[in-house]
Amino acid sequence: MANAQRNYFELFGLEPNFFVDQKDLSSKLKRLLQSAHPDRHAQGGSQQQMLAMQKTTRLNDAFAVLKHPVKRAQYLLQIEKDIDTTKDHTVNDPEFLMQQLELREELDNLTQQKDASALMDFADKIEMMAEEQETALGELFKQDDWDLEALKVSIYKLQFLHKTLHDIELAEDKILD
C-alpha cells in the first residue's frame, strides 16, 4: 500500500504545518474514510478488505495526532527534525514549575471541597492558559529557523495544561457522581 509510507499530513493532502484547519481536517477524514471503508472493497476479496481496514486505521491514527495541538507539534518535530519530545519532560523554568505546583494544589483543594462551580471556573482559567500557550507555540513554529529548545519547552508546557484539563474532567466526574 503506497500510503503506508506517507506522513500523516500527506495522507490528508496537507503541508506539514502546526496550523491545521480542524473543520477541513474533519471533512477530509470523512471523505477518505468513506472511500477506504472495508465494505466498499467486499468484492475485492479478503486481502483488499484487509488493506482497506489498515488504511482506515492509519487515517484514524493520523487524525488523532493532527487534531490535537500537542500531538501535532510533537509529530511535526519528529518528521521535520527527527526530535522525539514524547520522552524527556525536563523543563528548566522555575517559574513554570512553581506554577504547576500551585495549579495542582488548587485542583486538589477544589476536588476535596467538591465545589463544582469553582472547578468549572478553574477549568476556564486553564483553558485560557492553554489557548495562550498554543498561540505561543504557534508563533515559534512560524519562525523560519526553529528554536528547538523553545519549541520543546513550549510543547511540554502545553502538554501539562492539557493534562490538567483532563484531570479537571476526572475531578468533575468524581464530584458529580
Short mmCIF file of N, CA and C in Angstrom, two decimals:
data_model
loop_
_atom_site.label_atom_id
_atom_site.label_comp_id
_atom_site.label_asym_id
_atom_site.label_seq_id
_atom_site.Cartn_x
_atom_site.Cartn_y
_atom_site.Cartn_z
N MET A 1 0.85 -1.18 0.00
CA MET A 1 0.00 0.00 0.00
C MET A 1 0.89 1.23 0.00
N ALA A 2 0.77 2.05 -1.01
CA ALA A 2 1.64 3.21 -1.17
C ALA A 2 1.47 4.23 -0.06
N ASN A 3 0.27 4.32 0.50
CA ASN A 3 0.00 5.32 1.54
C ASN A 3 0.73 5.04 2.84
N ALA A 4 1.19 3.81 3.04
CA ALA A 4 1.82 3.45 4.30
C ALA A 4 3.08 4.27 4.56
N GLN A 5 3.74 4.74 3.50
CA GLN A 5 4.98 5.48 3.68
C GLN A 5 4.77 6.98 3.81
N ARG A 6 3.56 7.43 3.54
CA ARG A 6 3.28 8.86 3.61
C ARG A 6 3.11 9.30 5.05
N ASN A 7 3.55 10.55 5.34
CA ASN A 7 3.35 11.04 6.70
C ASN A 7 1.88 11.44 6.87
N TYR A 8 1.50 11.71 8.11
CA TYR A 8 0.10 11.99 8.42
C TYR A 8 -0.43 13.21 7.68
N PHE A 9 0.39 14.23 7.52
CA PHE A 9 -0.05 15.41 6.81
C PHE A 9 -0.35 15.06 5.35
N GLU A 10 0.54 14.31 4.73
CA GLU A 10 0.36 13.92 3.33
C GLU A 10 -0.89 13.08 3.12
N LEU A 11 -1.22 12.24 4.10
CA LEU A 11 -2.44 11.43 3.99
C LEU A 11 -3.67 12.31 3.78
N PHE A 12 -3.64 13.50 4.36
CA PHE A 12 -4.78 14.42 4.26
C PHE A 12 -4.55 15.50 3.21
N GLY A 13 -3.48 15.37 2.44
CA GLY A 13 -3.20 16.37 1.41
C GLY A 13 -2.77 17.71 1.99
N LEU A 14 -2.11 17.68 3.14
CA LEU A 14 -1.68 18.91 3.81
C LEU A 14 -0.17 19.03 3.81
N GLU A 15 0.30 20.26 3.82
CA GLU A 15 1.72 20.51 4.02
C GLU A 15 2.01 20.38 5.52
N PRO A 16 3.16 19.82 5.90
CA PRO A 16 3.49 19.77 7.33
C PRO A 16 3.51 21.17 7.91
N ASN A 17 2.63 21.40 8.89
CA ASN A 17 2.47 22.73 9.46
C ASN A 17 1.76 22.58 10.79
N PHE A 18 2.10 23.43 11.75
CA PHE A 18 1.43 23.38 13.04
C PHE A 18 -0.03 23.84 12.92
N PHE A 19 -0.28 24.74 12.00
CA PHE A 19 -1.62 25.31 11.84
C PHE A 19 -2.44 24.42 10.91
N VAL A 20 -3.48 23.80 11.46
CA VAL A 20 -4.34 22.91 10.70
C VAL A 20 -5.78 23.35 10.91
N ASP A 21 -6.49 23.56 9.81
CA ASP A 21 -7.91 23.91 9.87
C ASP A 21 -8.67 22.65 10.29
N GLN A 22 -9.21 22.68 11.51
CA GLN A 22 -9.85 21.48 12.07
C GLN A 22 -11.10 21.06 11.31
N LYS A 23 -11.89 22.01 10.82
CA LYS A 23 -13.08 21.66 10.03
C LYS A 23 -12.67 20.99 8.73
N ASP A 24 -11.66 21.53 8.09
CA ASP A 24 -11.16 20.95 6.84
C ASP A 24 -10.61 19.55 7.10
N LEU A 25 -9.88 19.40 8.18
CA LEU A 25 -9.33 18.09 8.53
C LEU A 25 -10.45 17.07 8.74
N SER A 26 -11.49 17.46 9.47
CA SER A 26 -12.62 16.55 9.73
C SER A 26 -13.34 16.17 8.45
N SER A 27 -13.55 17.14 7.56
CA SER A 27 -14.24 16.81 6.31
C SER A 27 -13.38 15.92 5.41
N LYS A 28 -12.08 16.14 5.43
CA LYS A 28 -11.19 15.26 4.64
C LYS A 28 -11.19 13.85 5.22
N LEU A 29 -11.20 13.75 6.55
CA LEU A 29 -11.25 12.42 7.18
C LEU A 29 -12.51 11.69 6.74
N LYS A 30 -13.63 12.36 6.81
CA LYS A 30 -14.90 11.73 6.44
C LYS A 30 -14.85 11.23 5.00
N ARG A 31 -14.37 12.07 4.10
CA ARG A 31 -14.28 11.69 2.68
C ARG A 31 -13.33 10.51 2.48
N LEU A 32 -12.17 10.57 3.12
CA LEU A 32 -11.18 9.50 2.97
C LEU A 32 -11.67 8.18 3.58
N LEU A 33 -12.36 8.27 4.71
CA LEU A 33 -12.88 7.05 5.34
C LEU A 33 -13.98 6.42 4.50
N GLN A 34 -14.78 7.23 3.86
CA GLN A 34 -15.83 6.69 3.00
C GLN A 34 -15.22 5.90 1.84
N SER A 35 -14.16 6.45 1.26
CA SER A 35 -13.55 5.75 0.12
C SER A 35 -12.74 4.53 0.55
N ALA A 36 -12.26 4.52 1.78
CA ALA A 36 -11.41 3.41 2.25
C ALA A 36 -12.19 2.37 3.03
N HIS A 37 -13.47 2.58 3.29
CA HIS A 37 -14.24 1.68 4.14
C HIS A 37 -14.16 0.25 3.61
N PRO A 38 -13.87 -0.72 4.49
CA PRO A 38 -13.72 -2.12 4.06
C PRO A 38 -14.95 -2.67 3.31
N ASP A 39 -16.15 -2.21 3.64
CA ASP A 39 -17.35 -2.69 2.95
C ASP A 39 -17.35 -2.31 1.47
N ARG A 40 -16.69 -1.21 1.14
CA ARG A 40 -16.61 -0.78 -0.27
C ARG A 40 -15.69 -1.70 -1.07
N HIS A 41 -14.92 -2.53 -0.37
CA HIS A 41 -13.96 -3.41 -1.03
C HIS A 41 -14.34 -4.89 -0.85
N ALA A 42 -15.61 -5.13 -0.54
CA ALA A 42 -16.08 -6.50 -0.30
C ALA A 42 -15.90 -7.38 -1.53
N GLN A 43 -16.06 -6.80 -2.71
CA GLN A 43 -15.93 -7.58 -3.94
C GLN A 43 -14.47 -7.93 -4.24
N GLY A 44 -13.55 -7.22 -3.62
CA GLY A 44 -12.12 -7.42 -3.89
C GLY A 44 -11.50 -8.56 -3.11
N GLY A 45 -12.24 -9.20 -2.26
CA GLY A 45 -11.70 -10.32 -1.50
C GLY A 45 -11.13 -9.87 -0.16
N SER A 46 -10.68 -10.86 0.58
CA SER A 46 -10.23 -10.60 1.95
C SER A 46 -8.96 -9.74 1.99
N GLN A 47 -8.07 -9.90 1.03
CA GLN A 47 -6.85 -9.09 1.04
C GLN A 47 -7.18 -7.62 0.81
N GLN A 48 -8.08 -7.33 -0.11
CA GLN A 48 -8.48 -5.95 -0.35
C GLN A 48 -9.16 -5.35 0.88
N GLN A 49 -9.98 -6.17 1.54
CA GLN A 49 -10.65 -5.70 2.75
C GLN A 49 -9.63 -5.43 3.86
N MET A 50 -8.64 -6.30 3.97
CA MET A 50 -7.59 -6.11 4.99
C MET A 50 -6.82 -4.83 4.72
N LEU A 51 -6.47 -4.57 3.46
CA LEU A 51 -5.77 -3.34 3.11
C LEU A 51 -6.63 -2.11 3.41
N ALA A 52 -7.92 -2.22 3.12
CA ALA A 52 -8.83 -1.11 3.41
C ALA A 52 -8.92 -0.87 4.92
N MET A 53 -8.95 -1.94 5.69
CA MET A 53 -9.01 -1.80 7.15
C MET A 53 -7.73 -1.15 7.67
N GLN A 54 -6.59 -1.54 7.12
CA GLN A 54 -5.32 -0.94 7.53
C GLN A 54 -5.29 0.55 7.19
N LYS A 55 -5.81 0.89 6.02
CA LYS A 55 -5.84 2.30 5.62
C LYS A 55 -6.76 3.09 6.55
N THR A 56 -7.90 2.51 6.89
CA THR A 56 -8.84 3.16 7.80
C THR A 56 -8.20 3.39 9.16
N THR A 57 -7.49 2.40 9.66
CA THR A 57 -6.80 2.53 10.95
C THR A 57 -5.75 3.63 10.88
N ARG A 58 -4.98 3.65 9.81
CA ARG A 58 -3.94 4.67 9.66
C ARG A 58 -4.55 6.07 9.57
N LEU A 59 -5.66 6.20 8.86
CA LEU A 59 -6.33 7.50 8.77
C LEU A 59 -6.81 7.97 10.15
N ASN A 60 -7.40 7.06 10.90
CA ASN A 60 -7.87 7.41 12.24
C ASN A 60 -6.72 7.79 13.16
N ASP A 61 -5.62 7.06 13.07
CA ASP A 61 -4.43 7.38 13.87
C ASP A 61 -3.89 8.77 13.49
N ALA A 62 -3.83 9.02 12.18
CA ALA A 62 -3.33 10.31 11.70
C ALA A 62 -4.23 11.44 12.18
N PHE A 63 -5.53 11.24 12.09
CA PHE A 63 -6.48 12.26 12.52
C PHE A 63 -6.31 12.57 14.01
N ALA A 64 -6.15 11.52 14.81
CA ALA A 64 -5.99 11.72 16.26
C ALA A 64 -4.76 12.58 16.57
N VAL A 65 -3.71 12.42 15.80
CA VAL A 65 -2.49 13.21 16.01
C VAL A 65 -2.68 14.64 15.50
N LEU A 66 -3.22 14.78 14.31
CA LEU A 66 -3.32 16.11 13.70
C LEU A 66 -4.37 17.00 14.34
N LYS A 67 -5.36 16.42 14.99
CA LYS A 67 -6.39 17.26 15.61
C LYS A 67 -5.95 17.80 16.97
N HIS A 68 -4.96 17.19 17.59
CA HIS A 68 -4.54 17.57 18.94
C HIS A 68 -3.26 18.39 18.86
N PRO A 69 -3.27 19.63 19.37
CA PRO A 69 -2.10 20.51 19.18
C PRO A 69 -0.79 19.96 19.76
N VAL A 70 -0.83 19.29 20.91
CA VAL A 70 0.41 18.75 21.48
C VAL A 70 0.94 17.62 20.60
N LYS A 71 0.07 16.68 20.26
CA LYS A 71 0.50 15.55 19.43
C LYS A 71 0.96 16.03 18.05
N ARG A 72 0.25 17.02 17.50
CA ARG A 72 0.62 17.56 16.19
C ARG A 72 2.00 18.21 16.25
N ALA A 73 2.26 18.98 17.30
CA ALA A 73 3.57 19.64 17.45
C ALA A 73 4.67 18.59 17.62
N GLN A 74 4.40 17.59 18.44
CA GLN A 74 5.39 16.52 18.64
C GLN A 74 5.67 15.79 17.32
N TYR A 75 4.62 15.50 16.59
CA TYR A 75 4.77 14.78 15.31
C TYR A 75 5.54 15.64 14.31
N LEU A 76 5.22 16.92 14.28
CA LEU A 76 5.90 17.83 13.35
C LEU A 76 7.40 17.88 13.64
N LEU A 77 7.77 17.97 14.91
CA LEU A 77 9.20 17.94 15.25
C LEU A 77 9.83 16.60 14.90
N GLN A 78 9.07 15.53 15.04
CA GLN A 78 9.59 14.20 14.73
C GLN A 78 9.88 14.07 13.23
N ILE A 79 8.92 14.48 12.38
CA ILE A 79 9.13 14.27 10.94
C ILE A 79 10.04 15.31 10.32
N GLU A 80 10.07 16.52 10.88
CA GLU A 80 10.89 17.58 10.28
C GLU A 80 12.31 17.63 10.83
N LYS A 81 12.48 17.31 12.12
CA LYS A 81 13.79 17.46 12.76
C LYS A 81 14.28 16.18 13.43
N ASP A 82 13.51 15.10 13.33
CA ASP A 82 13.84 13.83 13.96
C ASP A 82 14.09 13.97 15.46
N ILE A 83 13.20 14.76 16.10
CA ILE A 83 13.29 15.00 17.55
C ILE A 83 12.07 14.39 18.20
N ASP A 84 12.30 13.52 19.18
CA ASP A 84 11.22 12.87 19.91
C ASP A 84 11.00 13.61 21.22
N THR A 85 9.88 14.32 21.31
CA THR A 85 9.57 15.08 22.53
C THR A 85 8.59 14.31 23.42
N THR A 86 8.36 13.06 23.11
CA THR A 86 7.42 12.28 23.92
C THR A 86 8.09 11.64 25.11
N LYS A 87 9.40 11.73 25.21
CA LYS A 87 10.11 11.05 26.30
C LYS A 87 10.59 12.01 27.38
N ASP A 88 11.60 12.78 27.12
CA ASP A 88 12.18 13.66 28.14
C ASP A 88 11.24 14.84 28.41
N HIS A 89 10.81 14.95 29.64
CA HIS A 89 9.91 16.04 30.01
C HIS A 89 10.59 16.97 31.01
N THR A 90 11.77 17.40 30.70
CA THR A 90 12.51 18.26 31.60
C THR A 90 12.34 19.71 31.19
N VAL A 91 11.85 20.51 32.11
CA VAL A 91 11.70 21.94 31.86
C VAL A 91 12.50 22.66 32.93
N ASN A 92 13.47 23.43 32.50
CA ASN A 92 14.30 24.19 33.43
C ASN A 92 13.77 25.61 33.57
N ASP A 93 12.53 25.72 34.01
CA ASP A 93 11.88 27.01 34.17
C ASP A 93 11.24 27.03 35.56
N PRO A 94 11.96 27.54 36.56
CA PRO A 94 11.46 27.50 37.94
C PRO A 94 10.09 28.16 38.10
N GLU A 95 9.85 29.24 37.36
CA GLU A 95 8.56 29.92 37.45
C GLU A 95 7.43 29.00 36.97
N PHE A 96 7.67 28.31 35.85
CA PHE A 96 6.66 27.40 35.34
C PHE A 96 6.46 26.21 36.28
N LEU A 97 7.55 25.70 36.82
CA LEU A 97 7.44 24.56 37.74
C LEU A 97 6.66 24.95 38.99
N MET A 98 6.88 26.16 39.48
CA MET A 98 6.14 26.64 40.64
C MET A 98 4.66 26.80 40.29
N GLN A 99 4.41 27.31 39.10
CA GLN A 99 3.03 27.47 38.65
C GLN A 99 2.33 26.10 38.57
N GLN A 100 3.04 25.10 38.07
CA GLN A 100 2.49 23.74 38.02
C GLN A 100 2.07 23.27 39.40
N LEU A 101 2.96 23.46 40.36
CA LEU A 101 2.66 23.04 41.74
C LEU A 101 1.45 23.77 42.29
N GLU A 102 1.39 25.06 42.04
CA GLU A 102 0.26 25.85 42.54
C GLU A 102 -1.06 25.42 41.89
N LEU A 103 -1.02 25.16 40.58
CA LEU A 103 -2.24 24.73 39.89
C LEU A 103 -2.69 23.35 40.37
N ARG A 104 -1.74 22.47 40.58
CA ARG A 104 -2.06 21.13 41.10
C ARG A 104 -2.69 21.23 42.50
N GLU A 105 -2.11 22.09 43.32
CA GLU A 105 -2.62 22.28 44.67
C GLU A 105 -4.04 22.85 44.62
N GLU A 106 -4.25 23.83 43.74
CA GLU A 106 -5.59 24.41 43.61
C GLU A 106 -6.60 23.36 43.14
N LEU A 107 -6.20 22.53 42.20
CA LEU A 107 -7.09 21.46 41.73
C LEU A 107 -7.41 20.48 42.86
N ASP A 108 -6.41 20.10 43.62
CA ASP A 108 -6.63 19.19 44.74
C ASP A 108 -7.59 19.79 45.76
N ASN A 109 -7.40 21.06 46.08
CA ASN A 109 -8.27 21.73 47.05
C ASN A 109 -9.71 21.79 46.55
N LEU A 110 -9.89 22.15 45.29
CA LEU A 110 -11.25 22.24 44.74
C LEU A 110 -11.92 20.87 44.69
N THR A 111 -11.13 19.85 44.42
CA THR A 111 -11.68 18.49 44.37
C THR A 111 -12.11 18.06 45.77
N GLN A 112 -11.28 18.34 46.75
CA GLN A 112 -11.62 17.99 48.14
C GLN A 112 -12.84 18.75 48.63
N GLN A 113 -12.97 20.01 48.20
CA GLN A 113 -14.11 20.82 48.61
C GLN A 113 -15.39 20.43 47.87
N LYS A 114 -15.25 19.67 46.80
CA LYS A 114 -16.38 19.24 45.97
C LYS A 114 -17.20 20.44 45.48
N ASP A 115 -16.48 21.47 45.08
CA ASP A 115 -17.11 22.70 44.60
C ASP A 115 -17.11 22.69 43.07
N ALA A 116 -18.20 22.20 42.49
CA ALA A 116 -18.30 22.05 41.03
C ALA A 116 -18.21 23.39 40.31
N SER A 117 -18.83 24.41 40.87
CA SER A 117 -18.82 25.73 40.24
C SER A 117 -17.40 26.30 40.19
N ALA A 118 -16.70 26.22 41.31
CA ALA A 118 -15.32 26.71 41.36
C ALA A 118 -14.41 25.88 40.45
N LEU A 119 -14.70 24.60 40.35
CA LEU A 119 -13.91 23.72 39.48
C LEU A 119 -14.12 24.12 38.01
N MET A 120 -15.35 24.49 37.66
CA MET A 120 -15.61 24.92 36.28
C MET A 120 -14.90 26.24 35.98
N ASP A 121 -14.87 27.14 36.96
CA ASP A 121 -14.13 28.39 36.80
C ASP A 121 -12.64 28.12 36.63
N PHE A 122 -12.15 27.16 37.40
CA PHE A 122 -10.74 26.77 37.30
C PHE A 122 -10.46 26.18 35.92
N ALA A 123 -11.38 25.37 35.41
CA ALA A 123 -11.23 24.80 34.07
C ALA A 123 -11.17 25.91 33.02
N ASP A 124 -12.01 26.93 33.17
CA ASP A 124 -11.98 28.06 32.23
C ASP A 124 -10.63 28.76 32.27
N LYS A 125 -10.09 28.92 33.46
CA LYS A 125 -8.77 29.55 33.64
C LYS A 125 -7.69 28.73 32.93
N ILE A 126 -7.71 27.42 33.12
CA ILE A 126 -6.70 26.55 32.49
C ILE A 126 -6.88 26.52 30.98
N GLU A 127 -8.13 26.50 30.52
CA GLU A 127 -8.37 26.54 29.06
C GLU A 127 -7.80 27.80 28.45
N MET A 128 -7.96 28.93 29.13
CA MET A 128 -7.42 30.19 28.63
C MET A 128 -5.88 30.12 28.60
N MET A 129 -5.30 29.56 29.64
CA MET A 129 -3.84 29.41 29.69
C MET A 129 -3.37 28.50 28.55
N ALA A 130 -4.11 27.43 28.29
CA ALA A 130 -3.75 26.50 27.22
C ALA A 130 -3.84 27.19 25.85
N GLU A 131 -4.88 27.99 25.66
CA GLU A 131 -5.02 28.73 24.40
C GLU A 131 -3.85 29.69 24.20
N GLU A 132 -3.45 30.37 25.27
CA GLU A 132 -2.31 31.29 25.19
C GLU A 132 -1.02 30.53 24.88
N GLN A 133 -0.86 29.37 25.51
CA GLN A 133 0.34 28.57 25.28
C GLN A 133 0.36 28.02 23.86
N GLU A 134 -0.81 27.62 23.36
CA GLU A 134 -0.90 27.12 21.98
C GLU A 134 -0.55 28.24 20.99
N THR A 135 -1.00 29.45 21.28
CA THR A 135 -0.67 30.59 20.43
C THR A 135 0.84 30.83 20.45
N ALA A 136 1.43 30.77 21.63
CA ALA A 136 2.88 30.96 21.74
C ALA A 136 3.64 29.88 20.99
N LEU A 137 3.15 28.65 21.09
CA LEU A 137 3.78 27.54 20.36
C LEU A 137 3.66 27.77 18.85
N GLY A 138 2.49 28.21 18.42
CA GLY A 138 2.30 28.50 17.01
C GLY A 138 3.25 29.56 16.50
N GLU A 139 3.48 30.58 17.32
CA GLU A 139 4.42 31.63 16.93
C GLU A 139 5.83 31.08 16.75
N LEU A 140 6.22 30.14 17.60
CA LEU A 140 7.55 29.52 17.47
C LEU A 140 7.65 28.73 16.17
N PHE A 141 6.56 28.05 15.79
CA PHE A 141 6.57 27.28 14.54
C PHE A 141 6.55 28.18 13.31
N LYS A 142 6.11 29.43 13.46
CA LYS A 142 6.09 30.37 12.33
C LYS A 142 7.48 30.84 11.94
N GLN A 143 8.41 30.77 12.88
CA GLN A 143 9.77 31.27 12.62
C GLN A 143 10.43 30.42 11.53
N ASP A 144 11.21 31.09 10.69
CA ASP A 144 11.92 30.38 9.63
C ASP A 144 12.94 29.40 10.19
N ASP A 145 13.65 29.83 11.22
CA ASP A 145 14.66 28.99 11.86
C ASP A 145 14.14 28.62 13.24
N TRP A 146 13.64 27.40 13.37
CA TRP A 146 13.01 26.97 14.62
C TRP A 146 14.00 26.93 15.77
N ASP A 147 13.60 27.50 16.90
CA ASP A 147 14.35 27.41 18.15
C ASP A 147 13.88 26.11 18.81
N LEU A 148 14.65 25.04 18.61
CA LEU A 148 14.22 23.71 19.03
C LEU A 148 14.01 23.60 20.53
N GLU A 149 14.88 24.21 21.31
CA GLU A 149 14.72 24.14 22.77
C GLU A 149 13.44 24.87 23.20
N ALA A 150 13.21 26.03 22.63
CA ALA A 150 12.00 26.78 22.97
C ALA A 150 10.75 26.01 22.54
N LEU A 151 10.82 25.35 21.39
CA LEU A 151 9.69 24.53 20.93
C LEU A 151 9.41 23.39 21.90
N LYS A 152 10.47 22.70 22.31
CA LYS A 152 10.27 21.58 23.24
C LYS A 152 9.66 22.05 24.55
N VAL A 153 10.17 23.14 25.10
CA VAL A 153 9.64 23.66 26.36
C VAL A 153 8.18 24.07 26.18
N SER A 154 7.88 24.72 25.08
CA SER A 154 6.51 25.16 24.83
C SER A 154 5.56 23.97 24.68
N ILE A 155 6.02 22.92 24.04
CA ILE A 155 5.22 21.69 23.91
C ILE A 155 4.97 21.10 25.29
N TYR A 156 5.99 21.02 26.11
CA TYR A 156 5.84 20.44 27.45
C TYR A 156 4.86 21.27 28.29
N LYS A 157 4.93 22.59 28.16
CA LYS A 157 4.01 23.45 28.92
C LYS A 157 2.57 23.22 28.47
N LEU A 158 2.37 23.15 27.16
CA LEU A 158 1.02 22.91 26.65
C LEU A 158 0.54 21.52 27.05
N GLN A 159 1.43 20.57 27.03
CA GLN A 159 1.08 19.20 27.44
C GLN A 159 0.64 19.18 28.91
N PHE A 160 1.34 19.91 29.75
CA PHE A 160 0.96 19.98 31.16
C PHE A 160 -0.44 20.57 31.32
N LEU A 161 -0.72 21.64 30.59
CA LEU A 161 -2.03 22.28 30.69
C LEU A 161 -3.14 21.35 30.19
N HIS A 162 -2.87 20.60 29.13
CA HIS A 162 -3.86 19.65 28.63
C HIS A 162 -4.08 18.51 29.63
N LYS A 163 -3.02 18.09 30.27
CA LYS A 163 -3.16 17.05 31.30
C LYS A 163 -3.97 17.59 32.48
N THR A 164 -3.74 18.83 32.85
CA THR A 164 -4.50 19.44 33.93
C THR A 164 -5.98 19.51 33.55
N LEU A 165 -6.28 19.85 32.31
CA LEU A 165 -7.68 19.87 31.86
C LEU A 165 -8.30 18.48 31.95
N HIS A 166 -7.54 17.48 31.59
CA HIS A 166 -8.02 16.10 31.71
C HIS A 166 -8.29 15.75 33.17
N ASP A 167 -7.38 16.14 34.04
CA ASP A 167 -7.54 15.87 35.47
C ASP A 167 -8.75 16.63 36.04
N ILE A 168 -9.02 17.81 35.52
CA ILE A 168 -10.21 18.56 35.95
C ILE A 168 -11.47 17.79 35.56
N GLU A 169 -11.49 17.25 34.35
CA GLU A 169 -12.64 16.44 33.92
C GLU A 169 -12.85 15.24 34.85
N LEU A 170 -11.77 14.59 35.23
CA LEU A 170 -11.88 13.46 36.15
C LEU A 170 -12.41 13.92 37.51
N ALA A 171 -11.94 15.07 37.97
CA ALA A 171 -12.40 15.60 39.25
C ALA A 171 -13.89 15.98 39.16
N GLU A 172 -14.30 16.56 38.04
CA GLU A 172 -15.71 16.90 37.85
C GLU A 172 -16.57 15.64 37.89
N ASP A 173 -16.10 14.59 37.23
CA ASP A 173 -16.84 13.32 37.23
C ASP A 173 -17.00 12.80 38.65
N LYS A 174 -15.92 12.92 39.43
CA LYS A 174 -15.95 12.46 40.82
C LYS A 174 -16.98 13.26 41.63
N ILE A 175 -16.95 14.55 41.44
CA ILE A 175 -17.84 15.43 42.20
C ILE A 175 -19.31 15.22 41.80
N LEU A 176 -19.54 15.06 40.52
CA LEU A 176 -20.92 14.94 40.04
C LEU A 176 -21.52 13.56 40.22
N ASP A 177 -20.68 12.58 40.49
CA ASP A 177 -21.19 11.20 40.73
C ASP A 177 -21.72 11.04 42.12
#
